[in-house]
């Protein structure tokens, strides 16, 4: 009985130690994350310093543009600060077409306003960050039974509806996301747009698509309103969703 009691105490001690472990420390225990920190953190630190930014960033914001194949990382260190662009990464492939994701198997990359809801250090796609698709808007406007799911920003440079980067790039993005969450940012926002609305060629292409799809045209107007606000102020707009699934800034 005494031996059992000691074993139980040891197990409780291990559980308590794990509970006290920071999110960062816990993530580093996973081999791919540990290696990424070892190989990438110092370079990231120097890149931040070169751009006059404090490393690690306490707040992070991700924007992705489907047609332009870009994923931007914006950072800041105080709530009252405006966001500054740290880096733009190349999205290495794209599935589907312009327009939101509306059902399982449509191969569409979602469009809209999301946040990181999962860190997967054991991903089949090197490392991956989940986004909370379907959000409330998607649930209202998408297929009621099978809206789809499991949308990630990940490595391995292949996709059937996610946002893929190279393994080298996802390691940097993953590290920054871990740092932000470890600093207390529980909801890292992710805005996914069909195009970079400030790019004339991309807008011309989108205009051609929207001529035959009025519902998409209205949806993109909603997205552009938030995009324009951030471009002007470098602060995140407050975006609400009404009972019809419409985004309201």
PDB file of C-alpha atoms in Angstrom:
ATOM      1  CA  UNK A   1       0.000   0.000   0.000  1.00  0.00           C
ATOM      2  CA  UNK A   2       2.860   2.349   0.881  1.00  0.00           C
ATOM      3  CA  UNK A   3       4.462   1.721  -2.505  1.00  0.00           C
ATOM      4  CA  UNK A   4       1.182   2.468  -4.321  1.00  0.00           C
ATOM      5  CA  UNK A   5       0.825   5.693  -2.350  1.00  0.00           C
ATOM      6  CA  UNK A   6       4.338   6.810  -3.363  1.00  0.00           C
ATOM      7  CA  UNK A   7       3.652   6.015  -7.031  1.00  0.00           C
ATOM      8  CA  UNK A   8       0.429   8.040  -6.933  1.00  0.00           C
ATOM      9  CA  UNK A   9       2.268  10.990  -5.399  1.00  0.00           C
ATOM     10  CA  UNK A  10       4.933  10.784  -8.107  1.00  0.00           C
ATOM     11  CA  UNK A  11       2.285  10.726 -10.812  1.00  0.00           C
ATOM     12  CA  UNK A  12       0.557  13.735  -9.285  1.00  0.00           C
ATOM     13  CA  UNK A  13       3.898  15.518  -9.151  1.00  0.00           C
ATOM     14  CA  UNK A  14       4.534  14.873 -12.835  1.00  0.00           C
ATOM     15  CA  UNK A  15       1.025  16.089 -13.706  1.00  0.00           C
ATOM     16  CA  UNK A  16       1.520  19.248 -11.648  1.00  0.00           C
ATOM     17  CA  UNK A  17       4.869  19.928 -13.322  1.00  0.00           C
ATOM     18  CA  UNK A  18       3.295  19.572 -16.753  1.00  0.00           C
ATOM     19  CA  UNK A  19       0.467  21.890 -15.755  1.00  0.00           C
ATOM     20  CA  UNK A  20       3.003  24.538 -14.698  1.00  0.00           C
ATOM     21  CA  UNK A  21       4.954  24.185 -17.907  1.00  0.00           C
ATOM     22  CA  UNK A  22       4.504  27.107 -20.284  1.00  0.00           C
ATOM     23  CA  UNK A  23       2.899  26.583 -23.666  1.00  0.00           C
ATOM     24  CA  UNK A  24       6.258  27.360 -25.269  1.00  0.00           C
ATOM     25  CA  UNK A  25       8.134  24.816 -23.160  1.00  0.00           C
ATOM     26  CA  UNK A  26       5.498  22.195 -23.861  1.00  0.00           C
ATOM     27  CA  UNK A  27       5.668  22.788 -27.619  1.00  0.00           C
ATOM     28  CA  UNK A  28       9.456  22.532 -27.638  1.00  0.00           C
ATOM     29  CA  UNK A  29       9.165  18.982 -26.318  1.00  0.00           C
ATOM     30  CA  UNK A  30       7.865  17.930 -29.746  1.00  0.00           C
ATOM     31  CA  UNK A  31      10.795  17.027 -32.024  1.00  0.00           C
ATOM     32  CA  UNK A  32       9.843  19.116 -35.078  1.00  0.00           C
ATOM     33  CA  UNK A  33       9.113  22.187 -32.972  1.00  0.00           C
ATOM     34  CA  UNK A  34      12.299  21.790 -30.935  1.00  0.00           C
ATOM     35  CA  UNK A  35      14.394  21.535 -34.104  1.00  0.00           C
ATOM     36  CA  UNK A  36      12.600  24.525 -35.648  1.00  0.00           C
ATOM     37  CA  UNK A  37      13.426  26.699 -32.632  1.00  0.00           C
ATOM     38  CA  UNK A  38      17.020  25.540 -32.658  1.00  0.00           C
ATOM     39  CA  UNK A  39      17.477  26.257 -36.353  1.00  0.00           C
ATOM     40  CA  UNK A  40      15.266  29.314 -36.888  1.00  0.00           C
ATOM     41  CA  UNK A  41      14.896  31.367 -33.714  1.00  0.00           C
ATOM     42  CA  UNK A  42      18.172  33.275 -33.860  1.00  0.00           C
ATOM     43  CA  UNK A  43      17.607  34.188 -37.526  1.00  0.00           C
ATOM     44  CA  UNK A  44      14.090  35.364 -36.686  1.00  0.00           C
ATOM     45  CA  UNK A  45      15.404  37.443 -33.792  1.00  0.00           C
ATOM     46  CA  UNK A  46      17.941  39.172 -36.079  1.00  0.00           C
ATOM     47  CA  UNK A  47      15.314  39.766 -38.764  1.00  0.00           C
ATOM     48  CA  UNK A  48      13.023  41.380 -36.193  1.00  0.00           C
ATOM     49  CA  UNK A  49      15.856  43.603 -34.957  1.00  0.00           C
ATOM     50  CA  UNK A  50      16.802  44.590 -38.503  1.00  0.00           C
ATOM     51  CA  UNK A  51      13.238  45.815 -39.049  1.00  0.00           C
ATOM     52  CA  UNK A  52      13.125  47.673 -35.739  1.00  0.00           C
ATOM     53  CA  UNK A  53      10.754  45.166 -34.139  1.00  0.00           C
ATOM     54  CA  UNK A  54      10.905  43.580 -30.694  1.00  0.00           C
ATOM     55  CA  UNK A  55      11.283  39.794 -30.594  1.00  0.00           C
ATOM     56  CA  UNK A  56       9.293  37.801 -29.694  1.00  0.00           C
ATOM     57  CA  UNK A  57       6.092  39.582 -30.672  1.00  0.00           C
ATOM     58  CA  UNK A  58       3.319  39.380 -28.085  1.00  0.00           C
ATOM     59  CA  UNK A  59       0.577  39.951 -30.646  1.00  0.00           C
ATOM     60  CA  UNK A  60       0.340  38.496 -34.129  1.00  0.00           C
ATOM     61  CA  UNK A  61      -2.098  38.936 -37.005  1.00  0.00           C
ATOM     62  CA  UNK A  62      -2.188  36.810 -40.163  1.00  0.00           C
ATOM     63  CA  UNK A  63      -3.578  37.878 -43.547  1.00  0.00           C
ATOM     64  CA  UNK A  64      -3.711  35.590 -46.557  1.00  0.00           C
ATOM     65  CA  UNK A  65      -4.596  36.379 -50.172  1.00  0.00           C
ATOM     66  CA  UNK A  66      -5.646  33.508 -52.400  1.00  0.00           C
ATOM     67  CA  UNK A  67      -5.083  34.824 -55.936  1.00  0.00           C
ATOM     68  CA  UNK A  68      -1.940  36.732 -54.936  1.00  0.00           C
ATOM     69  CA  UNK A  69      -0.574  33.635 -53.149  1.00  0.00           C
ATOM     70  CA  UNK A  70       0.657  35.596 -50.143  1.00  0.00           C
ATOM     71  CA  UNK A  71       0.501  35.179 -46.390  1.00  0.00           C
ATOM     72  CA  UNK A  72       1.435  38.200 -44.294  1.00  0.00           C
ATOM     73  CA  UNK A  73       2.552  38.288 -40.670  1.00  0.00           C
ATOM     74  CA  UNK A  74       1.828  41.500 -38.754  1.00  0.00           C
ATOM     75  CA  UNK A  75       3.079  42.015 -35.196  1.00  0.00           C
ATOM     76  CA  UNK A  76       3.001  44.332 -32.202  1.00  0.00           C
ATOM     77  CA  UNK A  77       3.929  44.174 -28.516  1.00  0.00           C
ATOM     78  CA  UNK A  78       1.360  46.363 -26.774  1.00  0.00           C
ATOM     79  CA  UNK A  79      -2.418  46.431 -27.067  1.00  0.00           C
ATOM     80  CA  UNK A  80      -2.381  50.146 -27.862  1.00  0.00           C
ATOM     81  CA  UNK A  81       0.223  49.806 -30.646  1.00  0.00           C
ATOM     82  CA  UNK A  82      -0.655  49.605 -34.312  1.00  0.00           C
ATOM     83  CA  UNK A  83       0.376  46.469 -36.207  1.00  0.00           C
ATOM     84  CA  UNK A  84       3.526  46.484 -38.312  1.00  0.00           C
ATOM     85  CA  UNK A  85       4.246  44.143 -41.192  1.00  0.00           C
ATOM     86  CA  UNK A  86       7.023  41.720 -40.336  1.00  0.00           C
ATOM     87  CA  UNK A  87       7.093  39.503 -43.406  1.00  0.00           C
ATOM     88  CA  UNK A  88       5.164  38.274 -46.413  1.00  0.00           C
ATOM     89  CA  UNK A  89       5.435  34.573 -47.257  1.00  0.00           C
ATOM     90  CA  UNK A  90       4.687  32.875 -50.539  1.00  0.00           C
ATOM     91  CA  UNK A  91       1.722  30.477 -50.464  1.00  0.00           C
ATOM     92  CA  UNK A  92       3.117  27.721 -52.615  1.00  0.00           C
ATOM     93  CA  UNK A  93      -0.030  26.250 -54.189  1.00  0.00           C
ATOM     94  CA  UNK A  94      -3.778  26.844 -54.365  1.00  0.00           C
ATOM     95  CA  UNK A  95      -6.835  24.653 -54.774  1.00  0.00           C
ATOM     96  CA  UNK A  96     -10.338  25.663 -55.798  1.00  0.00           C
ATOM     97  CA  UNK A  97     -11.211  29.117 -57.096  1.00  0.00           C
ATOM     98  CA  UNK A  98     -12.183  32.568 -55.891  1.00  0.00           C
ATOM     99  CA  UNK A  99     -15.118  32.489 -53.490  1.00  0.00           C
ATOM    100  CA  UNK A 100     -15.814  31.164 -49.980  1.00  0.00           C
ATOM    101  CA  UNK A 101     -15.846  27.528 -48.915  1.00  0.00           C
ATOM    102  CA  UNK A 102     -19.405  26.243 -48.695  1.00  0.00           C
ATOM    103  CA  UNK A 103     -19.298  22.441 -48.407  1.00  0.00           C
ATOM    104  CA  UNK A 104     -17.176  19.378 -47.733  1.00  0.00           C
ATOM    105  CA  UNK A 105     -15.076  18.338 -50.715  1.00  0.00           C
ATOM    106  CA  UNK A 106     -15.389  21.547 -52.756  1.00  0.00           C
ATOM    107  CA  UNK A 107     -11.594  22.031 -52.501  1.00  0.00           C
ATOM    108  CA  UNK A 108     -12.188  25.692 -51.649  1.00  0.00           C
ATOM    109  CA  UNK A 109      -9.924  27.693 -49.370  1.00  0.00           C
ATOM    110  CA  UNK A 110     -12.230  29.576 -46.957  1.00  0.00           C
ATOM    111  CA  UNK A 111     -12.614  33.348 -47.179  1.00  0.00           C
ATOM    112  CA  UNK A 112     -13.519  35.404 -44.145  1.00  0.00           C
ATOM    113  CA  UNK A 113     -12.459  36.208 -40.599  1.00  0.00           C
ATOM    114  CA  UNK A 114     -11.050  33.459 -38.405  1.00  0.00           C
ATOM    115  CA  UNK A 115      -8.550  32.744 -35.648  1.00  0.00           C
ATOM    116  CA  UNK A 116      -5.997  30.028 -34.856  1.00  0.00           C
ATOM    117  CA  UNK A 117      -7.722  27.257 -32.882  1.00  0.00           C
ATOM    118  CA  UNK A 118      -5.164  24.442 -33.048  1.00  0.00           C
ATOM    119  CA  UNK A 119      -1.409  23.903 -32.898  1.00  0.00           C
ATOM    120  CA  UNK A 120      -0.407  20.566 -34.405  1.00  0.00           C
ATOM    121  CA  UNK A 121       3.289  19.775 -33.823  1.00  0.00           C
ATOM    122  CA  UNK A 122       2.811  16.238 -35.171  1.00  0.00           C
ATOM    123  CA  UNK A 123       1.126  17.188 -38.424  1.00  0.00           C
ATOM    124  CA  UNK A 124       1.406  14.989 -41.507  1.00  0.00           C
ATOM    125  CA  UNK A 125       2.171  18.288 -43.253  1.00  0.00           C
ATOM    126  CA  UNK A 126       5.263  19.053 -41.164  1.00  0.00           C
ATOM    127  CA  UNK A 127       3.718  21.620 -38.759  1.00  0.00           C
ATOM    128  CA  UNK A 128       0.223  23.084 -38.908  1.00  0.00           C
ATOM    129  CA  UNK A 129      -1.960  25.802 -37.425  1.00  0.00           C
ATOM    130  CA  UNK A 130      -5.716  25.206 -37.540  1.00  0.00           C
ATOM    131  CA  UNK A 131      -8.233  27.955 -38.255  1.00  0.00           C
ATOM    132  CA  UNK A 132     -11.762  27.894 -36.866  1.00  0.00           C
ATOM    133  CA  UNK A 133     -13.626  27.112 -40.092  1.00  0.00           C
ATOM    134  CA  UNK A 134     -16.594  26.865 -40.133  1.00  0.00           C
ATOM    135  CA  UNK A 135     -17.232  30.043 -38.157  1.00  0.00           C
ATOM    136  CA  UNK A 136     -20.762  31.268 -37.459  1.00  0.00           C
ATOM    137  CA  UNK A 137     -21.091  32.916 -40.885  1.00  0.00           C
ATOM    138  CA  UNK A 138     -19.981  29.718 -42.619  1.00  0.00           C
ATOM    139  CA  UNK A 139     -22.438  27.646 -40.603  1.00  0.00           C
ATOM    140  CA  UNK A 140     -25.312  29.890 -41.692  1.00  0.00           C
ATOM    141  CA  UNK A 141     -24.348  30.107 -45.372  1.00  0.00           C
ATOM    142  CA  UNK A 142     -22.748  26.713 -46.017  1.00  0.00           C
ATOM    143  CA  UNK A 143     -24.119  23.206 -46.458  1.00  0.00           C
ATOM    144  CA  UNK A 144     -25.992  22.521 -43.225  1.00  0.00           C
ATOM    145  CA  UNK A 145     -24.916  18.888 -42.933  1.00  0.00           C
ATOM    146  CA  UNK A 146     -21.425  18.918 -44.417  1.00  0.00           C
ATOM    147  CA  UNK A 147     -19.785  22.369 -44.419  1.00  0.00           C
ATOM    148  CA  UNK A 148     -16.317  20.798 -44.288  1.00  0.00           C
ATOM    149  CA  UNK A 149     -13.553  21.439 -41.778  1.00  0.00           C
ATOM    150  CA  UNK A 150      -9.947  20.708 -40.813  1.00  0.00           C
ATOM    151  CA  UNK A 151      -8.567  23.834 -42.488  1.00  0.00           C
ATOM    152  CA  UNK A 152      -4.938  24.529 -41.640  1.00  0.00           C
ATOM    153  CA  UNK A 153      -1.983  26.712 -42.465  1.00  0.00           C
ATOM    154  CA  UNK A 154       0.659  24.025 -42.909  1.00  0.00           C
ATOM    155  CA  UNK A 155       3.854  22.860 -44.596  1.00  0.00           C
ATOM    156  CA  UNK A 156       4.549  20.243 -47.285  1.00  0.00           C
ATOM    157  CA  UNK A 157       3.419  22.550 -50.119  1.00  0.00           C
ATOM    158  CA  UNK A 158       0.246  20.666 -51.124  1.00  0.00           C
ATOM    159  CA  UNK A 159      -3.421  21.300 -50.449  1.00  0.00           C
ATOM    160  CA  UNK A 160      -7.064  20.430 -51.044  1.00  0.00           C
ATOM    161  CA  UNK A 161      -8.454  23.529 -49.352  1.00  0.00           C
ATOM    162  CA  UNK A 162      -5.839  24.643 -46.825  1.00  0.00           C
ATOM    163  CA  UNK A 163      -3.152  27.353 -46.943  1.00  0.00           C
ATOM    164  CA  UNK A 164       0.171  25.613 -47.688  1.00  0.00           C
ATOM    165  CA  UNK A 165       3.660  26.996 -47.170  1.00  0.00           C
ATOM    166  CA  UNK A 166       7.049  25.361 -47.571  1.00  0.00           C
ATOM    167  CA  UNK A 167       8.366  23.533 -44.510  1.00  0.00           C
ATOM    168  CA  UNK A 168      10.926  26.300 -43.989  1.00  0.00           C
ATOM    169  CA  UNK A 169       8.244  28.984 -43.963  1.00  0.00           C
ATOM    170  CA  UNK A 170       5.745  27.160 -41.737  1.00  0.00           C
ATOM    171  CA  UNK A 171       8.486  26.683 -39.148  1.00  0.00           C
ATOM    172  CA  UNK A 172       8.909  30.457 -38.867  1.00  0.00           C
ATOM    173  CA  UNK A 173       5.159  31.130 -38.762  1.00  0.00           C
ATOM    174  CA  UNK A 174       4.629  28.341 -36.218  1.00  0.00           C
ATOM    175  CA  UNK A 175       7.370  29.693 -33.936  1.00  0.00           C
ATOM    176  CA  UNK A 176       5.876  33.187 -33.996  1.00  0.00           C
ATOM    177  CA  UNK A 177       2.402  31.824 -33.280  1.00  0.00           C
ATOM    178  CA  UNK A 178       3.687  29.765 -30.338  1.00  0.00           C
ATOM    179  CA  UNK A 179       5.470  32.835 -28.957  1.00  0.00           C
ATOM    180  CA  UNK A 180       2.305  34.953 -29.223  1.00  0.00           C
ATOM    181  CA  UNK A 181       0.125  32.333 -27.558  1.00  0.00           C
ATOM    182  CA  UNK A 182       2.739  31.844 -24.852  1.00  0.00           C
ATOM    183  CA  UNK A 183       2.626  35.606 -24.206  1.00  0.00           C
ATOM    184  CA  UNK A 184      -1.132  35.411 -23.674  1.00  0.00           C
ATOM    185  CA  UNK A 185      -2.713  35.905 -27.123  1.00  0.00           C
ATOM    186  CA  UNK A 186      -5.319  33.143 -27.043  1.00  0.00           C
ATOM    187  CA  UNK A 187      -6.977  34.191 -30.303  1.00  0.00           C
ATOM    188  CA  UNK A 188      -4.564  34.903 -33.151  1.00  0.00           C
ATOM    189  CA  UNK A 189      -6.713  36.459 -35.904  1.00  0.00           C
ATOM    190  CA  UNK A 190      -6.521  35.152 -39.462  1.00  0.00           C
ATOM    191  CA  UNK A 191      -8.184  37.093 -42.287  1.00  0.00           C
ATOM    192  CA  UNK A 192      -8.438  35.233 -45.595  1.00  0.00           C
ATOM    193  CA  UNK A 193      -9.217  37.298 -48.696  1.00  0.00           C
ATOM    194  CA  UNK A 194      -9.767  36.255 -52.321  1.00  0.00           C
ATOM    195  CA  UNK A 195      -7.296  38.901 -53.519  1.00  0.00           C
ATOM    196  CA  UNK A 196      -5.161  41.739 -52.245  1.00  0.00           C
ATOM    197  CA  UNK A 197      -7.734  44.479 -52.765  1.00  0.00           C
ATOM    198  CA  UNK A 198      -5.020  47.101 -53.254  1.00  0.00           C
ATOM    199  CA  UNK A 199      -3.631  45.204 -56.249  1.00  0.00           C
ATOM    200  CA  UNK A 200      -5.204  46.590 -59.453  1.00  0.00           C
ATOM    201  CA  UNK A 201      -4.629  43.452 -61.521  1.00  0.00           C
ATOM    202  CA  UNK A 202      -6.111  41.233 -58.830  1.00  0.00           C
ATOM    203  CA  UNK A 203      -9.133  43.510 -58.506  1.00  0.00           C
ATOM    204  CA  UNK A 204      -9.640  43.443 -62.280  1.00  0.00           C
ATOM    205  CA  UNK A 205      -9.638  39.647 -62.169  1.00  0.00           C
ATOM    206  CA  UNK A 206     -12.077  39.600 -59.266  1.00  0.00           C
ATOM    207  CA  UNK A 207     -14.353  42.013 -61.094  1.00  0.00           C
ATOM    208  CA  UNK A 208     -14.572  39.578 -63.986  1.00  0.00           C
ATOM    209  CA  UNK A 209     -15.507  36.742 -61.644  1.00  0.00           C
ATOM    210  CA  UNK A 210     -18.110  38.750 -59.749  1.00  0.00           C
ATOM    211  CA  UNK A 211     -19.991  39.735 -62.925  1.00  0.00           C
ATOM    212  CA  UNK A 212     -21.537  36.272 -62.985  1.00  0.00           C
ATOM    213  CA  UNK A 213     -21.954  35.825 -59.236  1.00  0.00           C
ATOM    214  CA  UNK A 214     -23.836  38.554 -57.379  1.00  0.00           C
ATOM    215  CA  UNK A 215     -23.733  36.736 -54.037  1.00  0.00           C
ATOM    216  CA  UNK A 216     -19.939  36.549 -54.166  1.00  0.00           C
ATOM    217  CA  UNK A 217     -19.767  40.191 -55.194  1.00  0.00           C
ATOM    218  CA  UNK A 218     -21.695  41.286 -52.091  1.00  0.00           C
ATOM    219  CA  UNK A 219     -19.619  38.963 -49.892  1.00  0.00           C
ATOM    220  CA  UNK A 220     -16.391  40.473 -51.218  1.00  0.00           C
ATOM    221  CA  UNK A 221     -17.688  43.981 -50.508  1.00  0.00           C
ATOM    222  CA  UNK A 222     -18.078  42.925 -46.870  1.00  0.00           C
ATOM    223  CA  UNK A 223     -14.508  41.593 -46.795  1.00  0.00           C
ATOM    224  CA  UNK A 224     -13.078  44.664 -48.530  1.00  0.00           C
ATOM    225  CA  UNK A 225     -14.583  46.981 -45.907  1.00  0.00           C
ATOM    226  CA  UNK A 226     -12.513  45.280 -43.193  1.00  0.00           C
ATOM    227  CA  UNK A 227      -9.446  45.142 -45.459  1.00  0.00           C
ATOM    228  CA  UNK A 228      -9.672  48.897 -46.147  1.00  0.00           C
ATOM    229  CA  UNK A 229     -10.032  49.690 -42.450  1.00  0.00           C
ATOM    230  CA  UNK A 230      -6.894  47.768 -41.560  1.00  0.00           C
ATOM    231  CA  UNK A 231      -4.948  49.297 -44.460  1.00  0.00           C
ATOM    232  CA  UNK A 232      -5.842  52.768 -43.206  1.00  0.00           C
ATOM    233  CA  UNK A 233      -5.318  52.331 -39.468  1.00  0.00           C
ATOM    234  CA  UNK A 234      -3.226  49.146 -39.043  1.00  0.00           C
ATOM    235  CA  UNK A 235      -5.661  48.153 -36.322  1.00  0.00           C
ATOM    236  CA  UNK A 236      -8.022  45.208 -36.418  1.00  0.00           C
ATOM    237  CA  UNK A 237     -11.643  46.095 -37.167  1.00  0.00           C
ATOM    238  CA  UNK A 238     -14.400  44.718 -34.966  1.00  0.00           C
ATOM    239  CA  UNK A 239     -16.295  42.345 -37.243  1.00  0.00           C
ATOM    240  CA  UNK A 240     -19.680  40.970 -36.217  1.00  0.00           C
ATOM    241  CA  UNK A 241     -21.901  38.398 -37.922  1.00  0.00           C
ATOM    242  CA  UNK A 242     -25.638  38.950 -38.220  1.00  0.00           C
ATOM    243  CA  UNK A 243     -28.365  36.287 -38.183  1.00  0.00           C
ATOM    244  CA  UNK A 244     -28.116  35.886 -41.972  1.00  0.00           C
ATOM    245  CA  UNK A 245     -24.387  35.135 -41.841  1.00  0.00           C
ATOM    246  CA  UNK A 246     -23.377  38.568 -43.148  1.00  0.00           C
ATOM    247  CA  UNK A 247     -20.177  40.171 -41.884  1.00  0.00           C
ATOM    248  CA  UNK A 248     -20.803  43.595 -40.348  1.00  0.00           C
ATOM    249  CA  UNK A 249     -17.873  45.827 -39.391  1.00  0.00           C
TER     250      UNK A 249
END
